[in-house]
CSV table of N, CA, C and O in Angstrom, one decimal:
chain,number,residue,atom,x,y,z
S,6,UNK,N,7.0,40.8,0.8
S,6,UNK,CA,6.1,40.9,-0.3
S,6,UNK,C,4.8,40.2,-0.1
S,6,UNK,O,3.8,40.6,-0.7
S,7,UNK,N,4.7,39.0,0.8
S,7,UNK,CA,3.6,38.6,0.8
S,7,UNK,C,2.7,39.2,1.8
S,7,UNK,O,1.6,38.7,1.8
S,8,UNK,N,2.8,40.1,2.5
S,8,UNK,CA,2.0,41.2,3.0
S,8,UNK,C,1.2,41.7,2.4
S,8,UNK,O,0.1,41.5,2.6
S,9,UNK,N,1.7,42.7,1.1
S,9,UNK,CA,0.9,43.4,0.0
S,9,UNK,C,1.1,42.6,-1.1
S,9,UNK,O,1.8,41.6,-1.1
S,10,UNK,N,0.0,43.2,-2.3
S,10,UNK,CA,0.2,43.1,-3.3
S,10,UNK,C,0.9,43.9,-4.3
S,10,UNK,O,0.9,43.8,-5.6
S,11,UNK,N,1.5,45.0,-3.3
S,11,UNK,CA,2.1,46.6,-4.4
S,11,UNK,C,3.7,46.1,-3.9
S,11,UNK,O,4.3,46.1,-2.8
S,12,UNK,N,4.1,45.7,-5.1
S,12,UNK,CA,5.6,45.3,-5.1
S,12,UNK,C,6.4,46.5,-4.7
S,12,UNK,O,7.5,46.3,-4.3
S,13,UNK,N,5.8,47.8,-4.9
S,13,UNK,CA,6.5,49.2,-5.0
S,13,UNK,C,6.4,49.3,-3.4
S,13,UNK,O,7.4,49.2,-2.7
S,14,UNK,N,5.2,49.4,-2.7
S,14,UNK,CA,5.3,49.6,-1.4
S,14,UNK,C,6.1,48.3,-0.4
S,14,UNK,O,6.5,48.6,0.7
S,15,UNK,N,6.2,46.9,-0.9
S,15,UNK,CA,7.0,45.9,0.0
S,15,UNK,C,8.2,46.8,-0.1
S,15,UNK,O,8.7,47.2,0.9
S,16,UNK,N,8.8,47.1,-1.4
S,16,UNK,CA,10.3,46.9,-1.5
S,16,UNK,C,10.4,48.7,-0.5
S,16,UNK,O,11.5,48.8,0.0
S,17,UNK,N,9.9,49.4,-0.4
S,17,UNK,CA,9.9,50.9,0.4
S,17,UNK,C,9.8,50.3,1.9
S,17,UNK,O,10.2,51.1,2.8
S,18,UNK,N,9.3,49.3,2.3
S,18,UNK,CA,8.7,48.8,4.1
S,18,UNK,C,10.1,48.0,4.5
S,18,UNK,O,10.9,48.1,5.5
S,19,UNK,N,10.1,47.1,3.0
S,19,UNK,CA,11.4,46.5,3.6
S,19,UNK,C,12.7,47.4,3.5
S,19,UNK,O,13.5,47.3,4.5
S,20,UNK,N,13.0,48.5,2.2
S,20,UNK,CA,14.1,49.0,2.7
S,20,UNK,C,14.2,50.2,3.7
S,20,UNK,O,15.2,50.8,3.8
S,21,UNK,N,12.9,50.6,4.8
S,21,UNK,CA,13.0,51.0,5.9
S,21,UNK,C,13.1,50.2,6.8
S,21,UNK,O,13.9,50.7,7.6
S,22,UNK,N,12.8,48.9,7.2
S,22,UNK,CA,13.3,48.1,8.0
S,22,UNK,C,14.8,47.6,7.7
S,22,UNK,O,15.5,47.8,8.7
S,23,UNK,N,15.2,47.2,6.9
S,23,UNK,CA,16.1,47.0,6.4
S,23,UNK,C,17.5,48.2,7.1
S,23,UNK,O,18.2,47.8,8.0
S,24,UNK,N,17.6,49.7,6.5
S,24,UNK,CA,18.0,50.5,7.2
S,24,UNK,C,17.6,50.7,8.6
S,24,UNK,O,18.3,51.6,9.1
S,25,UNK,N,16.7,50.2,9.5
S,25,UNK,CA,16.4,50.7,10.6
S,25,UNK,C,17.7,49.2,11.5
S,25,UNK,O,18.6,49.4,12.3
S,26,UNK,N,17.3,48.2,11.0
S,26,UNK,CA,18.3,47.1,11.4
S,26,UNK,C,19.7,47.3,11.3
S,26,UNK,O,20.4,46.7,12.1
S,27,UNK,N,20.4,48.1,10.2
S,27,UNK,CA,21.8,48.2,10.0
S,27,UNK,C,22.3,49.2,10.7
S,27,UNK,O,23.4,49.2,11.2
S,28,UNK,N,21.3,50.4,10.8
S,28,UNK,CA,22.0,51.2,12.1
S,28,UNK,C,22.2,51.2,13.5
S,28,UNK,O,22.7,51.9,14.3
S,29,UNK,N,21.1,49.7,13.4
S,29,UNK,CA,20.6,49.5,15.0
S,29,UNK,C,22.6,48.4,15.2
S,29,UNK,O,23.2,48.1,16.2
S,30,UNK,N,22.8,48.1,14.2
S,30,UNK,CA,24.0,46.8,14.5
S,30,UNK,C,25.2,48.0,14.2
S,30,UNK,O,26.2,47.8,14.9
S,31,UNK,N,25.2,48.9,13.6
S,31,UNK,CA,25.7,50.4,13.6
S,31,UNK,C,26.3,50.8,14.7
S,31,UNK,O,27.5,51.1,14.8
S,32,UNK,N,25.6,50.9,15.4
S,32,UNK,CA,25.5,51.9,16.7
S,32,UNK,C,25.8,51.1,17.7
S,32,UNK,O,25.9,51.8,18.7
S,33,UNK,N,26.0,49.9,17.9
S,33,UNK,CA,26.4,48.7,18.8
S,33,UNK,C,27.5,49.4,19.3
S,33,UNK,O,27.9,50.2,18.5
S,34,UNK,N,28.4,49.3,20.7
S,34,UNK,CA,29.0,49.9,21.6
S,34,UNK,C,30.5,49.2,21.1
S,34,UNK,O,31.5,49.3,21.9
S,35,UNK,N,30.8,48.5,19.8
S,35,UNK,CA,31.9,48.2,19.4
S,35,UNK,C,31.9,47.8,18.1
S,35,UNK,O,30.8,47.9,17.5
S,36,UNK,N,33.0,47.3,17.5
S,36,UNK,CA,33.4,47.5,16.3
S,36,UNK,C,32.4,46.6,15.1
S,36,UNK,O,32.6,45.4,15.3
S,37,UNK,N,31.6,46.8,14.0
S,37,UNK,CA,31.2,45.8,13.4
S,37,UNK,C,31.4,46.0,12.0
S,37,UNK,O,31.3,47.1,11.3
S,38,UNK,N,31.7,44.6,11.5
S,38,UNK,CA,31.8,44.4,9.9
S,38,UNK,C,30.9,43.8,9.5
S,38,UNK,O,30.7,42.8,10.2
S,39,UNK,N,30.2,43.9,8.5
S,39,UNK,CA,29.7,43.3,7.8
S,39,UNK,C,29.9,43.4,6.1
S,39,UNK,O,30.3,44.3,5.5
S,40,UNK,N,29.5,42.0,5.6
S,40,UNK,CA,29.9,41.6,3.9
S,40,UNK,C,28.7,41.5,3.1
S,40,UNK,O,27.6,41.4,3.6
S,41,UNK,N,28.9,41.6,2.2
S,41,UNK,CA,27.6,41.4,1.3
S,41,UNK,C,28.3,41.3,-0.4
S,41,UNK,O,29.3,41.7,-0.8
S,42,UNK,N,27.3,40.5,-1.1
S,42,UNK,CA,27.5,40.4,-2.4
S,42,UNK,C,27.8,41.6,-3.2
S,42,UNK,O,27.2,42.7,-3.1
S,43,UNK,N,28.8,41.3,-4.0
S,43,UNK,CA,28.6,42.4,-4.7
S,43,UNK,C,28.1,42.4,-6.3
S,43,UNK,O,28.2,41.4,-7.1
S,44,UNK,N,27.7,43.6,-6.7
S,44,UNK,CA,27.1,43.3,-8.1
S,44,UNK,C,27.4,44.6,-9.0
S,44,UNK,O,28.1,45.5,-8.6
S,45,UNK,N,27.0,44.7,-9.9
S,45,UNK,CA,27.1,45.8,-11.6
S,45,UNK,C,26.0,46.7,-10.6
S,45,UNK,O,25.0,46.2,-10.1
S,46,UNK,N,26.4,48.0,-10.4
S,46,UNK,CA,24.9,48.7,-10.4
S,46,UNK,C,24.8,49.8,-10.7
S,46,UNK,O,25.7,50.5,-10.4
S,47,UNK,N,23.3,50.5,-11.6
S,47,UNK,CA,23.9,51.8,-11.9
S,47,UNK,C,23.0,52.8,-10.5
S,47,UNK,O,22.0,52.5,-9.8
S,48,UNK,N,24.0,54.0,-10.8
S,48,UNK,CA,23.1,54.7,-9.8
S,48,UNK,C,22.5,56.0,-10.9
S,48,UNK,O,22.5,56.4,-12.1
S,49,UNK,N,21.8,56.5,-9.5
S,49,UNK,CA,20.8,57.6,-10.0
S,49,UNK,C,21.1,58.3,-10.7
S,49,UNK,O,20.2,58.9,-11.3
S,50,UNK,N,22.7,58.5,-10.9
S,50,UNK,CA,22.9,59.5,-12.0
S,50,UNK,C,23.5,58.9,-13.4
S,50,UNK,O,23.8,59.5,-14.4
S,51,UNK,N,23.5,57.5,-13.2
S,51,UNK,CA,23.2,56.7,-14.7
S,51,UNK,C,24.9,56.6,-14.3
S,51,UNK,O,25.3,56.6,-15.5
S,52,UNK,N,26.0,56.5,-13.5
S,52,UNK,CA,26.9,56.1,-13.5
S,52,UNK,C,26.7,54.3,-13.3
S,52,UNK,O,25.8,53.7,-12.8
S,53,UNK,N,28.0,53.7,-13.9
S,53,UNK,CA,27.8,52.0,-13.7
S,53,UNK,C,28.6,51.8,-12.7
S,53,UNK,O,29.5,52.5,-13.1
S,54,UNK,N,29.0,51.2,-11.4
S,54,UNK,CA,29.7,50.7,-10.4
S,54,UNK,C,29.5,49.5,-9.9
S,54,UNK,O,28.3,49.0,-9.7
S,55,UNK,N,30.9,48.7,-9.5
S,55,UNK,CA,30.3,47.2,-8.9
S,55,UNK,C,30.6,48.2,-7.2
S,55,UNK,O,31.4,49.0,-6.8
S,56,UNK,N,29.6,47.6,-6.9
S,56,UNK,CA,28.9,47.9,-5.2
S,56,UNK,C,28.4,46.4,-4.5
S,56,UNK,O,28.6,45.3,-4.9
S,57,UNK,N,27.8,47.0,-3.3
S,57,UNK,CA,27.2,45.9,-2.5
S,57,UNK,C,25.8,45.8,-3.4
S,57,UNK,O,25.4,46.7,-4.2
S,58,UNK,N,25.0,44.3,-3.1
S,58,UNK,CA,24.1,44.1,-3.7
S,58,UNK,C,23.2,44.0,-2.8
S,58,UNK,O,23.5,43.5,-1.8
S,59,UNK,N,21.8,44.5,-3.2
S,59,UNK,CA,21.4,44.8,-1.8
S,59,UNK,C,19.8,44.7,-2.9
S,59,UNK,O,19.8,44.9,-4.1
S,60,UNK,N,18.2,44.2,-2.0
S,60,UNK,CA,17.3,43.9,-3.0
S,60,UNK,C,16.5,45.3,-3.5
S,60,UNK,O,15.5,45.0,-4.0
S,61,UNK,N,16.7,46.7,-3.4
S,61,UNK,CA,16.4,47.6,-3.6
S,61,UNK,C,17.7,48.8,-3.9
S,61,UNK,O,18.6,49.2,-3.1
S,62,UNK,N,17.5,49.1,-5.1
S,62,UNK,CA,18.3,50.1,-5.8
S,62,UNK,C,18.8,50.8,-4.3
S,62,UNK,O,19.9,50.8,-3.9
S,63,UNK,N,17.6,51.6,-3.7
S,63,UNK,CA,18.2,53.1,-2.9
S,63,UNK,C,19.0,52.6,-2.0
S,63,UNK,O,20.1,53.2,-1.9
S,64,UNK,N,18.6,51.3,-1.2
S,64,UNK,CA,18.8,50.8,-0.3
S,64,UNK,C,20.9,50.4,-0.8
S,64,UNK,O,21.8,50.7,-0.1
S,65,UNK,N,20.9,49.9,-1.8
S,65,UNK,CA,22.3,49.8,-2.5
S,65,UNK,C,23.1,50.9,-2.4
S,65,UNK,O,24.3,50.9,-2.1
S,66,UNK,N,22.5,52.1,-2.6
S,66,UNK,CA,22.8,53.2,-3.2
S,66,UNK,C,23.2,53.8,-1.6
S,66,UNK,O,24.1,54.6,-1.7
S,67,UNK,N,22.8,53.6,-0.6
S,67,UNK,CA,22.9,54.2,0.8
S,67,UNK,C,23.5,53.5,1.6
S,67,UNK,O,23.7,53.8,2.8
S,68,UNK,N,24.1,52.3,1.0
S,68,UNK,CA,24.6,51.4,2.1
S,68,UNK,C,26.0,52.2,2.6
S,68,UNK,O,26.2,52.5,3.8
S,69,UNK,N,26.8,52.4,1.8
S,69,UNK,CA,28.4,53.0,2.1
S,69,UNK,C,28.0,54.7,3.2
S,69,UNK,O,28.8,55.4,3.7
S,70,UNK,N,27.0,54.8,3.1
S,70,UNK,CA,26.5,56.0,4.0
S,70,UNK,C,26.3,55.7,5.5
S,70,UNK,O,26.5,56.5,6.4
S,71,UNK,N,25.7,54.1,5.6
S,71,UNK,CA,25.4,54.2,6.9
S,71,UNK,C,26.8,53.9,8.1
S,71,UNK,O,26.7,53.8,9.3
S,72,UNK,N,28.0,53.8,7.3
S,72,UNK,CA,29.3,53.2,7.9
S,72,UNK,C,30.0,54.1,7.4
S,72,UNK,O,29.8,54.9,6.5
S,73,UNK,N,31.4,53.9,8.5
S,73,UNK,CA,32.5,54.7,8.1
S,73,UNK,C,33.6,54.2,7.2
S,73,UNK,O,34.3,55.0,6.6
S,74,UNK,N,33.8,53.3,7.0
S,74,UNK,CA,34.2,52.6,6.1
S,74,UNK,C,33.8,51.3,5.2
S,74,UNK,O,33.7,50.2,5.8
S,75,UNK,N,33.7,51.4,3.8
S,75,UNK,CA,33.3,50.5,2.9
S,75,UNK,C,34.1,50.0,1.9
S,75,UNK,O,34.2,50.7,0.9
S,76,UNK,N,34.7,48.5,1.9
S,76,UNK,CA,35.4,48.5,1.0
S,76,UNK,C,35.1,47.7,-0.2
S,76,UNK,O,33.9,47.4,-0.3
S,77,UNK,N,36.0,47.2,-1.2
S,77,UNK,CA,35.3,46.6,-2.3
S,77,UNK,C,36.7,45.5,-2.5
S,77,UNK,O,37.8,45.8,-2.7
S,78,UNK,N,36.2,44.0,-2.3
S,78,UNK,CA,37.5,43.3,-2.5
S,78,UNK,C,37.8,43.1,-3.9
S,78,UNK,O,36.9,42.6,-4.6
S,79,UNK,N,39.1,43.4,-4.4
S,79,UNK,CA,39.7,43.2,-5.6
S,79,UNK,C,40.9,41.9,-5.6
S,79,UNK,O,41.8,41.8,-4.8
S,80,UNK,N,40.6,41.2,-6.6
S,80,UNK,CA,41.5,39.7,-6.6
S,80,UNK,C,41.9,40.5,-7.8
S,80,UNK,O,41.1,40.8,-8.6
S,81,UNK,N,43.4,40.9,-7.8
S,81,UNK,CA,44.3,41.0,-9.3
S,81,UNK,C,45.0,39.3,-9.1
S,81,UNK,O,45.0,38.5,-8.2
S,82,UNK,N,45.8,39.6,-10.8
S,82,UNK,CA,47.1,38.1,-10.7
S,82,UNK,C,48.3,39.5,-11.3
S,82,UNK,O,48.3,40.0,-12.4
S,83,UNK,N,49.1,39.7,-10.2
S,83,UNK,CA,50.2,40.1,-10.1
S,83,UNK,C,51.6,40.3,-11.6
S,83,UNK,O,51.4,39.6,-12.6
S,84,UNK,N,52.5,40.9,-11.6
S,84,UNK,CA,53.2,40.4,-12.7
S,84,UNK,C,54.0,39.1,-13.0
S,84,UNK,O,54.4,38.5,-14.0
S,85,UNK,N,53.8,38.8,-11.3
S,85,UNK,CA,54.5,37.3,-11.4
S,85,UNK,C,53.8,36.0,-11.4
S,85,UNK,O,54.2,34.9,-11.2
S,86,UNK,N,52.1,36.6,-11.9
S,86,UNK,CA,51.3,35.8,-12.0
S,86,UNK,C,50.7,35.0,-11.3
S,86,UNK,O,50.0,34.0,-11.6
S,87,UNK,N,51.0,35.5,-9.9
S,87,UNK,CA,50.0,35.2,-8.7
S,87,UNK,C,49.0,36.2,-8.3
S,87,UNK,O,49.2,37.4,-8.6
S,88,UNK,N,47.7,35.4,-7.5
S,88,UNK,CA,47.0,35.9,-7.1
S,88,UNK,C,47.2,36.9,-6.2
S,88,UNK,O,48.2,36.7,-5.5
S,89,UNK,N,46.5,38.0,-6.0
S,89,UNK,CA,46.3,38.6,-4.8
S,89,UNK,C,45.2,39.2,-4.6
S,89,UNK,O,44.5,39.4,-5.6
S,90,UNK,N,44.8,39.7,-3.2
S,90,UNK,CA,43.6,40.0,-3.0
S,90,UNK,C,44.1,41.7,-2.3
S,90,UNK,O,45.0,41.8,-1.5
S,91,UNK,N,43.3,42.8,-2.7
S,91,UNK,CA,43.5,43.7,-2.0
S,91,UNK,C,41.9,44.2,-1.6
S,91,UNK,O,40.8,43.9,-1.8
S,92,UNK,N,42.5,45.3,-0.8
S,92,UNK,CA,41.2,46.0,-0.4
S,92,UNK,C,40.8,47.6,-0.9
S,92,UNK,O,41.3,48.6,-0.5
S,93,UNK,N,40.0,47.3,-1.6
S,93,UNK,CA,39.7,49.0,-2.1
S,93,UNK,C,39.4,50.0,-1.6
S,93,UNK,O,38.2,50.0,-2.0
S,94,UNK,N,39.7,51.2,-0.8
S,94,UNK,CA,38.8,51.8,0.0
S,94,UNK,C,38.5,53.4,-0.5
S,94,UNK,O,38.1,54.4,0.2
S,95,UNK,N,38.6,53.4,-1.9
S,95,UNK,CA,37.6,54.8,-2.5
S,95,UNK,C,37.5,54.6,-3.6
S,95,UNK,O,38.2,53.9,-4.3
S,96,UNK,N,36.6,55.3,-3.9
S,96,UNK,CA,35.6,54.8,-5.5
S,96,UNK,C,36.8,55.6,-6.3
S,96,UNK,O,37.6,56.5,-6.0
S,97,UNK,N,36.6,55.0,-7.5
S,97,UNK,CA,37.9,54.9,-8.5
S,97,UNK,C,37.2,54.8,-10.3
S,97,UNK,O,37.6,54.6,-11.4
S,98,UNK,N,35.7,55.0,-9.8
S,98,UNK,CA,34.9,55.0,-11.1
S,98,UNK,C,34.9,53.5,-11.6
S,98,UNK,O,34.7,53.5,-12.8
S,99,UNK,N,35.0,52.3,-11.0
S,99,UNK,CA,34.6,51.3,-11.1
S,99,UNK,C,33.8,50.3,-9.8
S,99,UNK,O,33.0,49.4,-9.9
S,100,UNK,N,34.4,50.9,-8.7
S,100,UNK,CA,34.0,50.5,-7.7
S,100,UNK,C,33.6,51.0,-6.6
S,100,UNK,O,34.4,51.8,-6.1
S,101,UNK,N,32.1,51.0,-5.6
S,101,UNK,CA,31.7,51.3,-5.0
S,101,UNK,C,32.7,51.4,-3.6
S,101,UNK,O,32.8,50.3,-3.1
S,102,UNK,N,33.6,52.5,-2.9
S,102,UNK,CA,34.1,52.4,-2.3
S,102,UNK,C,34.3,53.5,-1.2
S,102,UNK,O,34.1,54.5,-1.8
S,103,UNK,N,34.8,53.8,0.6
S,103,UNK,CA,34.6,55.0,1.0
S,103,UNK,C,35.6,54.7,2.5
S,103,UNK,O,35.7,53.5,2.9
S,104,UNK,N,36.3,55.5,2.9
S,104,UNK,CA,37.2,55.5,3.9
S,104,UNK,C,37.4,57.1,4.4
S,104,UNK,O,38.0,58.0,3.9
S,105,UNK,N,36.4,57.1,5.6
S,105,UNK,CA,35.8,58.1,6.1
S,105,UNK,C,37.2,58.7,6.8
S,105,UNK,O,37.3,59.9,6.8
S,106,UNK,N,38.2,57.9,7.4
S,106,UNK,CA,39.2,57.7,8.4
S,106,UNK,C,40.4,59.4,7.5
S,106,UNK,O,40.9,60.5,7.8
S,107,UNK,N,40.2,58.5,6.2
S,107,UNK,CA,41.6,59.3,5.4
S,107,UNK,C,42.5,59.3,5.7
S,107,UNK,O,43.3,60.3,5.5
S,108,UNK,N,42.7,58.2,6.3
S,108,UNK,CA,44.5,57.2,6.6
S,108,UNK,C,44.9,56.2,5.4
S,108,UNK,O,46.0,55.9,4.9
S,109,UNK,N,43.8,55.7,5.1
S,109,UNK,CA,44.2,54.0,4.3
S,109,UNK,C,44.7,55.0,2.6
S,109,UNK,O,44.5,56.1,2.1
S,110,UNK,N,45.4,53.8,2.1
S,110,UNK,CA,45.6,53.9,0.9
S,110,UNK,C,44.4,53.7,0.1
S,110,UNK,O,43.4,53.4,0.7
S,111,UNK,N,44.4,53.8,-1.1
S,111,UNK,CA,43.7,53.4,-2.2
S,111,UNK,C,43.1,52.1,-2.2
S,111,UNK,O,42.0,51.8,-2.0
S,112,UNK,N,44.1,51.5,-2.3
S,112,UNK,CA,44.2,49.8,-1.9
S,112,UNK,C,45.5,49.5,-0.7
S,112,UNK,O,46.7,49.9,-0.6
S,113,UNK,N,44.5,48.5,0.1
S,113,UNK,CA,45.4,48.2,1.2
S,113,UNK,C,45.3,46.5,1.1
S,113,UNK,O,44.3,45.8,1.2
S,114,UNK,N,46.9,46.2,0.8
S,114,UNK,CA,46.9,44.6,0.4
S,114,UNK,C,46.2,43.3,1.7
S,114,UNK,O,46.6,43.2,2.8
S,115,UNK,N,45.6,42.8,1.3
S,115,UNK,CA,45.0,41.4,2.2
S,115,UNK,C,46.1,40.6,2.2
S,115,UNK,O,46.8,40.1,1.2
S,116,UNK,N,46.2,40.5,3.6
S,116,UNK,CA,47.8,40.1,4.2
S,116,UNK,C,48.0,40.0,6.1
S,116,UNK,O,47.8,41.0,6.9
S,117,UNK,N,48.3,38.4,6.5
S,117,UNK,CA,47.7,38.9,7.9
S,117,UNK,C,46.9,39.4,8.8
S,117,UNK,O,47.1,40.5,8.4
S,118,UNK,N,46.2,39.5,9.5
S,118,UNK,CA,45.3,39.7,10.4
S,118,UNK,C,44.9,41.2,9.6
S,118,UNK,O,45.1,42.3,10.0
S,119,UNK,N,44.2,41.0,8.4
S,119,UNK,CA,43.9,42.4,7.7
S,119,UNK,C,42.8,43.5,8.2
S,119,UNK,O,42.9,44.7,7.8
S,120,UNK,N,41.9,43.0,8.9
S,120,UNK,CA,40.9,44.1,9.6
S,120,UNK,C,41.4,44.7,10.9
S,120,UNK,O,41.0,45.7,11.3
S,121,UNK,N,42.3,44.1,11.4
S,121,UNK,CA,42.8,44.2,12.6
S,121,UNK,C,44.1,45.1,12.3
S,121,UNK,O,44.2,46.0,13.1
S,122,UNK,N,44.9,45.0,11.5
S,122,UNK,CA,45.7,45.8,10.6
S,122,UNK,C,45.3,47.0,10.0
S,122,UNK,O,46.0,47.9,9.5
S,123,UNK,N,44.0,46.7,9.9
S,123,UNK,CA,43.4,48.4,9.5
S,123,UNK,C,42.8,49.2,9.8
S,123,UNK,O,42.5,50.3,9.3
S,124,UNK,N,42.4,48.7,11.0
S,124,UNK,CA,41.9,48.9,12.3
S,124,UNK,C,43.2,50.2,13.1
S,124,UNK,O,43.2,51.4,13.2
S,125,UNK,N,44.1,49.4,13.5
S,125,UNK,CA,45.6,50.1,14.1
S,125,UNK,C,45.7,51.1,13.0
S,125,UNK,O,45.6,52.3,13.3
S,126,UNK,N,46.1,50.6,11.4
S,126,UNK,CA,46.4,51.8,10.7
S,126,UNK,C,45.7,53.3,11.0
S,126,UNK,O,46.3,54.4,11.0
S,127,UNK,N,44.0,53.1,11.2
S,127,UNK,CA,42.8,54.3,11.5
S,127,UNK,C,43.5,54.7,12.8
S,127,UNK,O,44.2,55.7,12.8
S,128,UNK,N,43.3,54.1,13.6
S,128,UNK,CA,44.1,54.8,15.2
S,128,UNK,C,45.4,55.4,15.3
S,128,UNK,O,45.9,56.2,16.1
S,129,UNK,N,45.8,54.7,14.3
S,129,UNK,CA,47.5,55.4,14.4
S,129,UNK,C,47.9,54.4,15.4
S,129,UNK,O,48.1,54.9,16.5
S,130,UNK,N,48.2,52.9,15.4
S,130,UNK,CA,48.4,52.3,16.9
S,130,UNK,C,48.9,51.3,16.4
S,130,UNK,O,48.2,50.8,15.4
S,131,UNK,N,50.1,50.7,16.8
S,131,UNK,CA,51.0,49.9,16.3
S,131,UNK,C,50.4,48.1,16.4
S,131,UNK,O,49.7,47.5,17.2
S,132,UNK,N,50.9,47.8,15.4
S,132,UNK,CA,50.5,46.2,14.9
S,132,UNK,C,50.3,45.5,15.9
S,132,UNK,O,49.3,44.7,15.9
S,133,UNK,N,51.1,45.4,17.0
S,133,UNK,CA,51.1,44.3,18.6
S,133,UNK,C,49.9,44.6,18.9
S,133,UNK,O,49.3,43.6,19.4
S,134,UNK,N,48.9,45.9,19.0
S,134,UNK,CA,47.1,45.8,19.7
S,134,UNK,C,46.4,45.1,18.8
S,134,UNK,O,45.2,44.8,19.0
């Protein structure tokens, strides 16, 4: 922003660099995760969803596009009144969510080496890799 003075054109420069950086860590010759805050957001078609939070609407709105999988962590408290944490991997009309694979469940519980566990699940390739 301190470049210009047109708040409209910073936030358009940064969310082309911004995407030009995510696909550049994208396309890296092995596996990458990345996290980000999440927040309330509506999209363009006036739906409300918690998503990643990201400092430009489109840029929010395109994040689950540039990856093959995006998930959304959910903390329930169980019937027995413990915590748990799962992983969401498709939108359910509350949560920004996408699992390009179409292996994983709905929710896949956080438990053990969980990326690495869901990782094997996408390959079809047993828990010991």
């Amino acid at each position: 922003k301190g470049q210009t003075t047109n708040a409209l054109r910073a936030y358009g420069e940064m969310q082309d660099k911004m995407s030009k950086l995510i696909r550049r860590f994208r396309d890296l010759p092995c596996n990458i995760c990345m996290s980000c805050k999440e927040e309330r957001i509506q999209l363009s078609d006036g739906t409300m969803l918690y998503g990643p939070s990201m400092p430009s609407k489109k840029l929010t709105e395109n994040m689950p596009y540039f990856f093959d999988e995006c998930f959304a962590l959910r903390v329930i408290t169980n019937e027995d009144g413990n915590v748990e944490r799962w992983l969401q991997t498709n939108n359910n009309g509350t949560h920004l969510a996408k699992d390009r694979s179409g292996t994983l469940d709905l929710f896949e519980k956080v438990e053990g080496p969980t990326l690495q566990r869901i990782r094997n699940k996408i390959l079809n390739i047993g828990e010991e890799s």
